[in-house]
Each structure stands twice: as C-alpha cells, then as structure tokens.
C-alpha cells in the first residue's frame, strides 16, 4: 500500500457526515474495526470509500490505523463545510420534502427528522452504521437525535410524540419503546411510497391522492330521498352554516343496512352544498386492504391537506375503526386521542358512514353533531329507480315485485340491472335474467331466492275482500300514521296476510313476515328469543311486522301445561304492548286467543267468505287473466252457488294453471268446486298468490 487514499464515497454527503460522526463520536469505530478482520461490514467500508482490497493486506493493525487517519481527516473536512441545501442526485427528493413540509406544516425538527429517515431508509450503509450506537432506548433517543441534528431536545421530543404529525400522518412507523436500534425510530412508513418520493416530482395534488380520492358521482338524485326529507334539510342547513362560519369539528354519522344509499346521499350533500367531496378509501393502489390505523392516518392527512378548501370528506365503512369486543379494544379506542381530535378539531366537515353502530362506543357516538339512520328506499321510489334504469324492459308487475323485496336494496338493484343492460341481447326474457342475477347475490348473502311471477296473477283489490269493517278507511289511516296493532281473523284464504302485504306497499314500509314455524324454537327460551329478535328487527328497520298463525303463541295461559309455554305467551304479549310501529297479526282461531292479547290490539278485523257480488267480479277478472272466455250468467250462477269461496281458492287454481292449463271454462269451474269440497282437509297459502 504505497500511497493509500480513499475512493470517492458511494453515499450522499449527508449520510457520510452522519456515519463519520457515529464512528468517531459514538464509539462506532471500535465496532466497525475488529481483531479477526480489518472491518466488520464491507458495505460500510465500500460506501465510505475504503478500497476493499485493503482487507487482503498482511498487517491489519497498520491498515486500521490508516483507515482511522483517513476517515478522521475526511470527517474534519466535511464538518467544517456546511451541507448545501440540495445534494447532487437528491434534488427531486429534497424538493418533494419541501412540498411535504409546506403542505403538512411541518416544523424544522419534524422536517429534519424526516430528512434523516429519508436517507437512512435509502442508504443502507448509513442504517448499518447507526446500529453501532450503544444503549439506544426510548428515553435517550431524543438526546442522540438532538445531537446528530443539532436541534433542541424539546423540539425533537415533540416531533417524536406518538400523537405528533410524523406518526399521526403515517410518515414514520411507530417504534416499539423497547427497541435498541436507532433505525427503528426512523423507519419510513408506507403512507408515502419511498421510491416514488425519491424519483418523481410531487405536488399537493399527488400528495392528496395518497390518502383520498374524488368521490364518485352519485347515480341517485336529491329527490330520491323524500323519506328522510326532514333530515335532508337539517343536514344541509347545518353544513351551510358551518361553512359560512368556518366552524371546526363538524361531523355527521350516517348508518344503516348496506345498499340503502348512505354513500350516495353523502355525495349528494356535497353537490347540494356546491363543494367538492373526497372519500377515504379502504384499499391501496395495489388493491390491498388498508389497516384501520392507516385509514385513520389518511383521515388526518386529508384533513390537513384540504383545510383551506371548500370540501366535504367522506369516511366510508368505518366498522374496522370502531368495531371492538368485550375482549379486545377497537382501533378507535387504542387511538382515542387521534379519533377525538378528528371529531373535535377537524377543519373539513366529515361524513362518517357505517353499516352498524352497535359496534361503536357510545362515547364516540356522542361526539357526532348529527346522527342519521338511513332507511331503505320506499317501494314507490324503488319502482321509480327501476323504471329509470330499465325503461319498458320490465313489466309493471315485475317492477313492483322487485321493489317490494326487502333484501333488494337500491344499490343491488342499480348494480344488478346495470349488469343485465350490458349483456348482449338474447332469447332469455329480461325479467328472468334479472331473477338470475339477483338470486346469485341473494344466495351468497344467505337470503331467500326470488321466484318467478305467476303469469295469471290477479291484481290485489280491496273490492274482493269481505271485511265487516270499513277496510279502505282503516287502511288509509294505518298507512298514513304507520302505527297501529291490528288483529286479522277469519277463515283461511280470506286475504288476511295478502291485505297486510298490500298495506306495507301503501305505507311504503318494508315487510317482515313471520310464520309461527319461523319463531318456534327447539330449546327452552329459543322461541322467546326469536320473538324478541323479530320485533327488534322490525323496530330498527322501520318495517311492517306481520305475524301469521299468531294463535301458536297467544293461546290462553290457563291451559298451558309447561312453564315455558306461559313464558312464550308472556313474551309475545310484552312485545306487542311495547311495539310502536305497524303490526298485523292473523289467525284462523280467534276464539283460541288469550283474552289479554285481544285488549292489546287497536283494531280487530274480521275477514269472511266472498259475497255473491264479489264472487262475480273476481271470477270474471280471473277468467280473463287465464285467457278463458267471458263468463256467462249461467256460469256465474254456478260459481256463486259454491259455498265458502275465498280469494285463496281462486289463487290455488291460478297456480294449478301454470303447469296444467285449463282448456275451457267449465273445467276451471269444476276445479273450483272440487277445491272447495276439499277445504276441510287442506292447508293452503293465503292470499292472491
């Protein structure tokens, strides 16, 4: 080694300065140079400009002494020369760092810590050298960084606070307090792609795109939400007032079943306000699901970047943030300070959206300014939506049929029908394609599949219901007030359940139909639980609850042999008395009901067999639907002579016609006679179906 000199360093001037300082001021040289070899790390040696062939020299002690001498001289040289504002090869990264600091309002300490992290995570030799610092812990890391960066300890301490910007925005990973490595405290987080940050130019728009995306244009309209008109106006006026007065801490919570239009409504709020809206996503650019902590970081980042803009920030599907259990705290609870800060100090109004608020701590719910449970679209508006989507490709009956299905939300209807619209035309009718698409989704959700409509179904009409009460007047009152407890009684097939279904349409309420067999459980206490669940579901979703075969639960308690039988009756009576919505129960055995139950019903409606005028009208309508000739007077008299005719009898023949079509009117009349002759021995569905 005649004239030993260092090679040009392979690291930045910044990293070289830090590395040499650690080697000479933090006893790093002792760990770098060793007895059994000249040096420990080839990477550090090469990047500092030490020729690797020196390790092959015979006298290791001489080589080590020379290395100390040369590196010491180099350290004195670069110490006496201030670092330039921009380093060669680092122009893009430093410019981006300035953009980041300006947009996030980072102070000097935060910026310089981030600069050090930038170098440490891209220059591995610097990372390795930092590990030579002995006795690193959470307490002395502040002192070490203060010395390395020549900044006050208090500034470093505040910058590294767990609730500070560096960790709160996801710029640095939160280090474990027992870590003994300096690089663990300066580990670059993935809120910002490090490689992209170093290689491509960033601006405020690109920075914003890392945490939020523009909200998709809504497919629904403001007028599609008349069922929440009062809350519409309230939210709109509140947000306008908040915007005009630059109010902070404005937060709205919207919850409800999936597909009810919560996200659409949030986007429409922004439209009505005349502002832009951005949505916090739940997946990254690669499609990977984001951690709940990361989404919180994005929320804080978005709030800062959008603080000076007129906009609305939408935080969708927040269950991963707030969902906890008796055995595990939620992410919101783990980061309570972050969440509280978002709910109290956010400069940008936020709409938080959830499918279920049961998972949320009440302490968080109380912090929202407005809370809205989003109900499903009324049937009439679902019908309008379907017509707008498909035009005349679906019949009126199918439009109404799909609109009546509780499980077919507005979102499912929109997506499903859009899929069918995109398919090439083929022989399969549009309605059957819709059934196929909807049923695939319903099956995957564990929901009952939809059946094909009967081709010859008669439209429902109160004209064909023989009720002693003024059914039209009562129906109008119930559909207007959407409250009431009604008991329908009378023979099977007289239209009790069919009326309840029709009433749900008129009241624009989802229908929850429960038969006795649906509620009866195998084990003690299970029936009571099923009863309570049905009432609770109807209450939470604002549904018309129909209990068929209610005599299974409301028999006289004096005749009960078992304690669980009395408990079942008591549970049903309690739930009926406390229910404040619209309830319809039906029974064929009115005299078998517990007397206490009768007092709990506001209205008791008796459904009876059809009168002669009703038989004539219904028979003519049904014959026309089946494609039979107009009935003669003689044939009408034949039908009227049949005893105890009900709408259900005509419905049974309609179902029979699907697979065994009647060839003439007389065969249809004969079948009607035989149907009535067998009444005592059959159990049939009730209604016009």
XYZ file of C-alpha atoms in Angstrom:
689
model
C 0.000 0.000 0.000
C 2.365 2.672 -1.334
C 0.028 5.680 -1.439
C -3.149 4.674 0.279
C -6.038 7.019 -0.403
C -9.795 6.725 -0.117
C -12.015 6.163 -3.077
C -14.868 8.579 -3.683
C -17.668 7.801 -1.219
C -20.705 5.903 -2.501
C -23.130 7.626 -0.160
C -24.541 11.129 -0.077
C -22.622 13.862 1.723
C -25.436 13.894 4.303
C -25.148 10.173 5.041
C -21.336 10.320 5.051
C -21.363 13.074 7.668
C -23.750 11.156 9.925
C -21.809 7.910 9.503
C -18.444 9.501 10.340
C -19.889 11.269 13.332
C -21.212 7.988 14.715
C -17.868 6.291 14.099
C -15.831 8.966 15.872
C -18.192 10.441 18.477
C -20.322 7.453 19.474
C -17.624 4.785 19.703
C -18.747 3.308 16.402
C -15.183 2.864 15.104
C -14.462 0.258 17.759
C -17.339 -1.859 16.478
C -16.566 -1.258 12.821
C -12.897 -2.303 13.068
C -12.301 -5.731 14.585
C -9.485 -8.118 15.510
C -10.209 -11.126 13.356
C -10.847 -8.982 10.256
C -9.896 -5.489 9.219
C -13.522 -4.336 9.331
C -16.914 -5.829 10.035
C -19.031 -4.510 7.152
C -17.928 -4.434 3.522
C -20.946 -2.254 2.752
C -19.916 0.484 5.161
C -16.290 0.252 4.063
C -17.097 0.492 0.361
C -19.616 3.314 0.736
C -17.148 5.356 2.797
C -14.573 4.935 0.042
C -12.338 2.347 1.702
C -10.856 0.101 -1.003
C -11.991 -3.465 -0.305
C -8.603 -4.889 -1.372
C -7.047 -3.361 1.743
C -8.539 -6.192 3.715
C -6.108 -8.543 1.990
C -3.018 -6.679 3.321
C -0.865 -8.589 5.782
C -0.670 -6.063 8.604
C -4.256 -5.453 9.732
C -3.198 -3.091 12.532
C -1.441 -0.799 10.094
C -4.419 -0.800 7.763
C -6.832 0.012 10.586
C -4.662 2.879 11.756
C -4.519 4.241 8.239
C -8.313 3.965 7.915
C -8.771 5.894 11.151
C -6.415 8.589 9.920
C -8.007 8.972 6.514
C -11.603 8.924 7.789
C -10.730 11.381 10.568
C -9.303 13.816 8.036
C -12.371 13.397 5.871
C -14.648 13.980 8.890
C -12.853 17.238 9.793
C -13.174 18.379 6.209
C -16.916 17.860 5.858
C -17.621 19.105 9.384
C -16.064 22.468 8.564
C -18.165 22.741 5.374
C -21.917 23.363 5.751
C -24.180 20.988 3.861
C -25.686 22.531 0.721
C -29.460 22.966 0.571
C -29.657 20.363 -2.180
C -27.329 17.435 -2.688
C -26.324 16.099 -6.083
C -28.635 13.259 -7.026
C -31.094 14.232 -4.321
C -32.702 17.249 -5.989
C -36.071 15.544 -6.528
C -36.255 14.045 -3.046
C -35.336 17.335 -1.353
C -37.825 19.291 -3.444
C -40.535 16.787 -2.532
C -39.548 17.066 1.107
C -40.100 20.818 0.907
C -43.506 20.271 -0.720
C -44.397 17.814 2.020
C -43.267 20.138 4.798
C -45.151 23.102 3.346
C -48.413 21.219 2.807
C -48.365 19.491 6.182
C -46.978 22.495 8.025
C -44.043 20.522 9.417
C -41.675 22.430 11.694
C -37.896 22.332 11.444
C -37.461 19.384 13.803
C -40.110 17.319 12.031
C -38.621 18.130 8.631
C -35.063 17.270 9.649
C -36.090 14.019 11.315
C -37.908 13.106 8.127
C -34.820 14.046 6.085
C -32.685 11.752 8.220
C -35.263 8.977 7.845
C -35.245 9.535 4.075
C -31.501 8.937 3.899
C -31.457 6.116 6.409
C -34.129 4.145 4.558
C -32.488 4.571 1.168
C -28.788 4.349 2.092
C -28.265 1.027 3.836
C -24.688 1.785 4.896
C -25.997 4.689 6.958
C -28.607 2.403 8.523
C -25.927 -0.158 9.434
C -23.643 2.479 10.897
C -26.416 3.848 13.101
C -26.631 0.442 14.737
C -23.167 0.969 16.199
C -24.621 3.471 18.672
C -24.722 1.715 22.013
C -27.518 1.634 24.594
C -30.319 3.015 22.441
C -33.672 3.264 24.199
C -36.823 5.335 24.036
C -35.505 7.816 26.591
C -32.063 8.607 25.172
C -33.100 8.538 21.507
C -34.227 12.155 21.890
C -30.794 13.198 23.136
C -28.996 11.312 20.374
C -31.125 12.817 17.599
C -30.797 16.242 19.177
C -27.008 15.911 18.963
C -26.911 14.409 15.460
C -29.308 17.020 14.018
C -28.128 19.945 16.159
C -31.649 20.721 17.295
C -33.132 21.359 20.781
C -34.183 18.293 22.770
C -37.686 19.661 23.375
C -38.222 20.135 19.636
C -37.142 16.538 18.994
C -39.302 15.250 21.829
C -42.423 16.972 20.472
C -41.673 15.831 16.929
C -41.444 12.197 18.077
C -44.591 12.329 20.189
C -46.966 9.468 19.395
C -49.745 11.953 18.593
C -47.490 14.170 16.502
C -47.586 14.678 12.756
C -44.815 12.260 11.825
C -46.657 9.296 13.285
C -50.171 10.684 13.015
C -49.843 11.150 9.248
C -48.181 7.775 8.770
C -44.865 9.277 7.659
C -42.879 7.250 10.202
C -43.696 3.926 11.781
C -44.422 3.928 15.475
C -41.383 2.296 17.106
C -41.615 -0.138 19.964
C -40.440 1.572 23.124
C -38.001 -1.248 23.897
C -36.243 -1.096 20.554
C -32.449 -0.837 20.768
C -31.848 0.238 17.168
C -31.816 3.863 16.017
C -33.262 2.962 12.625
C -36.387 1.541 14.296
C -37.249 5.051 15.433
C -36.748 6.473 11.944
C -38.415 3.789 9.845
C -40.229 5.221 6.810
C -43.910 4.279 6.822
C -45.905 3.393 3.715
C -48.311 6.330 3.732
C -45.985 7.712 1.052
C -44.153 5.450 -1.381
C -40.463 5.982 -0.674
C -39.156 5.090 -4.124
C -41.686 7.273 -5.879
C -40.938 10.093 -3.448
C -37.262 9.981 -4.364
C -37.635 9.606 -8.122
C -40.666 11.600 -9.302
C -41.862 15.120 -8.654
C -44.630 15.579 -6.137
C -47.129 18.380 -5.724
C -50.098 18.997 -3.480
C -52.426 17.036 -5.808
C -50.236 13.967 -5.825
C -49.822 14.182 -2.087
C -53.592 14.359 -1.679
C -54.065 11.300 -3.896
C -52.074 9.220 -1.394
C -54.832 9.436 1.179
C -58.133 10.324 -0.529
C -59.793 10.103 -3.909
C -62.517 12.212 -5.506
C -65.944 10.885 -4.594
C -67.698 9.039 -7.404
C -70.576 10.905 -8.966
C -73.836 9.666 -7.405
C -76.312 7.732 -9.518
C -79.257 8.744 -7.341
C -80.746 12.213 -7.069
C -81.533 14.514 -4.165
C -85.227 13.956 -4.884
C -84.795 10.203 -4.343
C -84.650 10.683 -0.574
C -88.034 12.165 0.359
C -88.345 9.536 3.095
C -85.694 11.472 5.044
C -86.739 14.926 3.880
C -86.585 16.497 7.339
C -83.047 15.228 7.955
C -82.062 16.278 4.435
C -82.929 19.860 5.167
C -81.427 19.758 8.646
C -78.076 18.410 7.450
C -77.908 20.759 4.500
C -78.647 23.854 6.582
C -76.212 22.771 9.276
C -73.365 22.211 6.804
C -74.050 25.521 5.069
C -73.957 27.348 8.364
C -70.748 25.588 9.361
C -69.150 26.517 6.047
C -70.177 30.171 6.280
C -68.840 30.467 9.818
C -65.686 28.369 9.315
C -66.763 26.052 12.098
C -64.403 23.231 13.058
C -65.316 19.831 14.451
C -68.281 19.287 12.096
C -69.112 15.583 11.885
C -72.160 13.666 10.681
C -72.744 9.947 11.205
C -74.941 8.020 8.759
C -75.638 4.351 9.421
C -77.963 1.699 8.087
C -78.139 -1.545 6.150
C -75.810 -1.958 3.155
C -77.183 -0.660 -0.112
C -79.620 1.871 1.339
C -77.882 4.811 -0.331
C -75.727 6.167 2.506
C -72.677 6.863 0.361
C -74.828 8.222 -2.453
C -76.549 10.569 -0.034
C -73.217 11.826 1.315
C -72.088 12.632 -2.223
C -75.391 14.396 -2.888
C -74.872 16.527 0.220
C -71.644 17.824 -1.318
C -73.456 18.503 -4.598
C -76.168 20.473 -2.856
C -73.552 22.472 -0.965
C -71.692 23.196 -4.203
C -68.384 21.827 -2.890
C -66.028 19.049 -3.879
C -66.012 15.832 -1.906
C -63.295 13.275 -1.304
C -63.565 9.743 0.010
C -61.181 7.893 2.259
C -60.581 4.551 0.606
C -60.167 1.143 2.207
C -57.591 -0.262 -0.221
C -54.286 0.924 -1.633
C -53.273 1.354 -5.285
C -52.449 -2.368 -5.456
C -55.907 -3.314 -4.205
C -54.696 -4.465 -0.788
C -56.979 -3.696 2.145
C -55.681 -0.879 4.310
C -55.219 -1.336 8.018
C -57.609 0.625 10.210
C -54.668 2.591 11.646
C -53.591 3.525 8.146
C -57.095 4.802 7.328
C -57.012 6.972 10.431
C -53.645 8.349 9.321
C -55.099 9.098 5.893
C -58.017 10.887 7.532
C -55.685 13.162 9.481
C -53.532 13.706 6.410
C -56.570 14.551 4.275
C -57.849 16.981 6.885
C -54.572 18.888 6.825
C -54.237 18.965 3.034
C -57.844 20.073 2.485
C -58.027 22.507 5.383
C -58.119 25.610 3.205
C -60.553 24.234 0.622
C -64.336 24.184 0.483
C -64.914 20.472 0.504
C -66.547 17.536 2.264
C -64.603 14.488 3.422
C -66.410 11.115 3.400
C -65.132 8.313 5.634
C -66.936 5.174 4.426
C -67.186 1.755 6.087
C -65.840 2.780 9.464
C -66.559 -0.567 11.145
C -62.883 -1.507 11.068
C -62.134 1.650 13.052
C -64.772 1.318 15.729
C -65.510 -2.416 15.941
C -64.436 -3.842 19.279
C -65.436 -6.656 21.594
C -65.586 -7.397 25.320
C -62.155 -8.991 24.945
C -60.437 -6.591 22.556
C -60.325 -2.819 22.256
C -61.197 -1.239 18.935
C -58.664 0.692 16.890
C -60.576 3.850 17.803
C -60.190 3.045 21.473
C -56.486 2.259 21.003
C -56.041 5.644 19.305
C -58.664 7.566 21.230
C -56.704 10.816 21.090
C -56.498 10.640 17.286
C -60.210 9.949 16.909
C -61.241 12.605 19.402
C -59.060 15.117 17.604
C -60.759 14.261 14.298
C -64.170 14.696 15.897
C -63.360 17.930 17.702
C -60.818 19.839 15.627
C -61.268 18.754 12.006
C -61.335 21.863 9.790
C -63.018 19.935 6.952
C -66.576 18.681 7.617
C -66.745 14.898 7.617
C -69.472 12.388 6.918
C -68.801 9.068 8.627
C -70.651 6.052 7.208
C -71.299 2.721 8.884
C -73.498 -0.309 8.315
C -73.837 -0.894 12.041
C -73.414 1.401 15.040
C -73.760 -1.331 17.625
C -70.013 -1.782 17.427
C -69.347 1.840 18.328
C -68.540 3.087 21.797
C -71.269 5.476 22.942
C -68.570 7.944 23.922
C -67.704 8.331 20.250
C -71.320 8.480 19.077
C -71.991 11.406 21.422
C -69.321 13.434 19.659
C -71.160 13.493 16.319
C -73.222 16.602 15.618
C -75.936 14.756 13.694
C -76.743 11.053 13.517
C -78.995 9.562 10.832
C -80.224 6.014 10.466
C -80.706 5.585 6.735
C -83.825 3.536 5.985
C -84.297 1.640 2.767
C -85.890 3.489 -0.121
C -89.703 3.345 -0.034
C -91.151 0.898 -2.500
C -92.580 3.653 -4.673
C -89.147 5.223 -5.090
C -87.548 1.857 -5.744
C -90.117 1.397 -8.511
C -89.182 4.800 -9.930
C -85.497 3.877 -9.778
C -86.093 0.596 -11.609
C -88.104 2.335 -14.338
C -85.332 4.878 -14.838
C -82.797 2.062 -15.153
C -84.643 -0.334 -17.479
C -87.408 1.658 -19.159
C -90.004 -0.702 -20.606
C -87.841 -3.846 -20.394
C -89.691 -4.954 -17.260
C -93.434 -5.212 -16.829
C -95.255 -3.182 -14.214
C -95.786 -6.342 -12.161
C -92.088 -7.198 -12.136
C -91.090 -3.635 -11.297
C -93.417 -3.672 -8.330
C -92.306 -7.180 -7.395
C -88.614 -6.271 -7.277
C -89.356 -3.034 -5.434
C -91.192 -4.977 -2.724
C -88.237 -7.235 -1.942
C -86.631 -6.043 1.289
C -83.315 -7.672 0.503
C -83.007 -5.922 -2.867
C -81.538 -2.600 -1.829
C -81.191 0.359 -4.142
C -77.511 -0.466 -4.603
C -78.218 -4.093 -5.534
C -80.922 -3.032 -7.976
C -78.659 -0.463 -9.608
C -75.679 -2.831 -9.962
C -77.702 -5.868 -10.977
C -79.783 -4.113 -13.610
C -76.698 -2.348 -14.979
C -75.056 -5.763 -15.463
C -78.062 -7.059 -17.389
C -78.195 -3.904 -19.507
C -74.588 -4.533 -20.526
C -75.279 -8.100 -21.658
C -75.892 -8.794 -25.345
C -79.495 -9.337 -26.351
C -80.580 -12.967 -26.391
C -83.680 -15.073 -26.155
C -83.933 -15.098 -22.347
C -86.523 -12.565 -21.163
C -85.141 -9.562 -19.277
C -87.103 -10.434 -16.122
C -85.630 -13.928 -15.999
C -82.123 -12.530 -16.413
C -82.818 -10.145 -13.536
C -84.028 -13.021 -11.360
C -80.870 -14.972 -12.133
C -78.537 -12.070 -11.295
C -80.392 -11.071 -8.131
C -80.671 -14.647 -6.876
C -76.942 -15.238 -7.190
C -76.290 -12.286 -4.891
C -79.112 -13.173 -2.506
C -77.896 -16.755 -2.250
C -74.371 -15.599 -1.458
C -75.813 -13.416 1.329
C -77.813 -16.295 2.765
C -81.111 -14.663 1.748
C -84.093 -16.477 0.194
C -84.158 -16.592 -3.589
C -86.866 -14.880 -5.631
C -89.393 -16.914 -7.600
C -90.821 -16.194 -10.998
C -94.079 -14.257 -11.004
C -97.256 -16.044 -11.931
C -98.386 -15.078 -15.390
C -102.032 -15.049 -14.414
C -101.959 -13.354 -11.042
C -104.884 -11.023 -10.365
C -104.003 -7.558 -9.104
C -104.861 -7.038 -5.464
C -108.022 -5.067 -4.765
C -109.992 -4.352 -1.614
C -113.039 -4.932 -3.792
C -112.509 -8.675 -3.330
C -112.090 -8.633 0.441
C -115.158 -9.273 2.589
C -114.427 -7.416 5.798
C -117.102 -6.275 8.237
C -115.129 -3.109 8.945
C -114.519 -0.158 6.637
C -111.269 -1.615 5.398
C -110.458 1.194 2.968
C -110.791 3.851 5.679
C -108.775 1.856 8.210
C -106.070 1.095 5.637
C -105.725 4.786 4.811
C -105.275 5.698 8.456
C -102.732 2.975 9.119
C -100.664 3.784 6.023
C -100.643 7.487 6.919
C -99.639 7.171 10.571
C -97.552 3.999 10.174
C -98.543 2.935 13.648
C -101.083 0.532 14.971
C -101.617 -3.014 16.221
C -104.101 -4.944 14.098
C -105.519 -8.424 14.557
C -106.985 -10.053 11.421
C -109.144 -13.105 11.982
C -111.357 -15.296 9.894
C -111.319 -18.445 7.746
C -108.210 -19.471 5.777
C -107.835 -17.912 2.355
C -109.928 -14.822 3.019
C -106.979 -12.488 2.356
C -105.653 -11.568 5.790
C -101.962 -11.891 5.005
C -102.476 -10.589 1.475
C -104.021 -7.446 2.920
C -101.062 -6.967 5.266
C -98.692 -7.257 2.303
C -100.707 -4.737 0.351
C -100.805 -2.413 3.368
C -96.989 -2.435 3.523
C -96.930 -1.232 -0.089
C -99.409 1.543 0.640
C -97.487 2.656 3.727
C -94.193 2.387 1.813
C -92.718 0.221 4.535
C -90.529 -2.858 4.164
C -92.414 -6.046 5.058
C -91.220 -8.518 7.685
C -93.426 -11.628 7.523
C -93.029 -14.286 10.212
C -94.999 -17.508 10.332
C -95.444 -19.495 13.505
C -92.934 -22.062 12.326
C -90.337 -19.295 11.863
C -90.446 -18.337 15.518
C -90.912 -21.630 17.320
C -87.623 -22.966 18.705
C -86.490 -26.425 19.729
C -84.961 -25.390 23.047
C -86.232 -23.651 26.148
C -86.024 -19.890 25.741
C -85.301 -20.039 21.995
C -88.856 -19.112 20.966
C -88.857 -16.086 23.272
C -85.537 -15.012 21.778
C -86.859 -15.413 18.234
C -89.945 -13.350 19.081
C -87.854 -10.553 20.598
C -85.486 -10.594 17.616
C -88.356 -10.243 15.125
C -89.783 -7.233 16.942
C -86.352 -5.663 17.350
C -85.565 -6.073 13.657
C -88.885 -4.508 12.675
C -88.218 -1.577 15.003
C -84.654 -0.940 13.876
C -85.527 -1.099 10.176
C -88.924 0.612 10.378
C -90.724 -2.422 8.947
C -94.336 -3.535 8.935
C -94.284 -6.682 11.032
C -96.715 -9.452 10.084
C -97.163 -12.441 12.406
C -99.096 -15.232 10.734
C -100.613 -18.054 12.761
C -100.315 -15.952 15.904
C -102.562 -18.408 17.753
C -99.427 -20.567 18.071
C -98.159 -18.078 20.666
C -101.220 -16.421 22.142
C -103.235 -19.378 23.414
C -104.834 -18.951 26.886
C -102.176 -19.202 29.569
C -104.559 -21.002 31.872
C -104.389 -24.009 29.576
C -100.596 -24.071 29.423
C -99.097 -27.216 30.913
C -95.470 -26.083 30.906
C -93.804 -23.001 32.326
C -92.066 -22.346 29.022
C -95.457 -22.202 27.297
C -96.589 -19.422 29.636
C -93.252 -17.688 29.178
C -93.709 -17.763 25.415
C -97.170 -16.174 25.671
C -95.902 -13.556 28.105
C -93.019 -12.643 25.782
C -95.369 -12.193 22.831
C -97.787 -10.071 24.896
C -94.948 -7.888 26.180
C -93.512 -7.309 22.727
C -96.914 -6.461 21.229
C -97.645 -3.958 24.000
C -94.267 -2.214 23.658
C -94.194 -2.127 19.854
C -94.679 1.391 18.479
C -94.631 0.596 14.766
C -97.164 -1.068 12.493
C -98.065 -4.625 13.466
C -100.505 -7.010 11.796
C -101.225 -10.455 13.213
C -103.508 -13.050 11.665
C -105.293 -16.106 12.992
C -107.885 -18.593 11.883
C -108.743 -19.340 15.507
C -109.829 -16.093 17.092
C -111.628 -17.791 19.967
C -108.478 -19.637 20.965
C -106.510 -16.474 21.717
C -105.585 -15.365 25.221
C -108.073 -12.715 26.326
C -105.259 -10.427 27.473
C -103.973 -10.402 23.913
C -107.227 -9.092 22.470
C -107.019 -5.951 24.623
C -103.610 -5.130 23.154
C -104.885 -4.707 19.578
C -106.139 -1.319 18.424
C -108.204 -2.803 15.612
C -109.685 -6.255 15.113
C -110.687 -7.019 11.522
C -112.923 -9.926 10.589
C -112.272 -11.389 7.130
C -115.089 -13.587 5.777
C -116.022 -15.601 2.709
C -116.728 -13.743 -0.518
C -120.171 -12.298 -1.142
C -122.022 -13.037 -4.375
C -121.195 -9.658 -5.977
C -117.529 -10.147 -5.036
C -117.544 -13.674 -6.487
C -118.955 -12.385 -9.766
C -116.366 -9.632 -10.065
C -113.376 -11.759 -9.056
C -114.437 -14.715 -11.227
C -114.705 -12.526 -14.336
C -111.304 -10.934 -13.632
C -109.653 -14.281 -13.001
C -111.151 -15.911 -16.098
C -109.848 -13.029 -18.212
C -106.344 -13.425 -16.711
C -106.381 -17.127 -17.558
C -107.395 -16.411 -21.121
C -110.836 -18.008 -20.738
C -113.950 -16.675 -22.480
C -116.148 -14.178 -20.699
C -118.331 -15.984 -18.176
C -121.989 -16.401 -18.975
C -124.723 -15.676 -16.487
C -125.277 -19.396 -16.063
C -121.599 -19.958 -15.303
C -121.566 -17.083 -12.843
C -124.546 -18.593 -11.058
C -122.703 -21.919 -10.901
C -119.740 -20.261 -9.236
C -121.883 -18.236 -6.854
C -123.578 -21.443 -5.747
C -120.245 -22.722 -4.393
C -120.206 -22.335 -0.625
C -117.483 -20.567 1.309
C -115.479 -19.229 -1.609
C -112.352 -17.204 -0.783
C -109.739 -15.315 -2.806
C -107.354 -18.104 -1.816
C -109.447 -20.636 -3.760
C -109.058 -18.648 -6.963
C -105.346 -18.274 -6.226
C -104.938 -22.049 -5.876
C -106.392 -22.575 -9.343
C -104.099 -19.932 -10.787
C -101.102 -21.854 -9.519
C -102.549 -25.057 -10.960
C -102.980 -23.346 -14.355
C -99.202 -22.752 -14.571
C -98.460 -26.442 -15.114
C -101.887 -27.812 -16.121
C -103.669 -25.145 -18.117
C -107.470 -25.251 -18.162
C -108.751 -25.931 -21.673
C -112.224 -24.485 -21.172
C -114.294 -22.532 -18.683
C -116.270 -25.479 -17.432
C -113.182 -27.440 -16.411
C -111.994 -24.402 -14.473
C -115.371 -24.118 -12.678
C -115.306 -27.819 -11.877
C -111.836 -27.481 -10.412
C -113.069 -24.602 -8.285
C -115.906 -26.782 -6.951
C -113.502 -29.604 -6.125
C -111.134 -27.187 -4.407
C -113.864 -26.021 -2.070
C -115.028 -29.592 -1.389
C -111.564 -30.427 -0.073
C -111.228 -27.366 2.144
C -111.540 -29.154 5.414
C -108.630 -31.417 4.526
C -106.127 -28.959 3.114
C -103.797 -26.301 4.353
C -103.008 -23.658 1.753
C -101.203 -20.408 1.372
C -103.289 -17.361 1.985
C -103.769 -14.519 -0.429
C -103.780 -13.717 -4.120
C -100.617 -15.569 -4.984
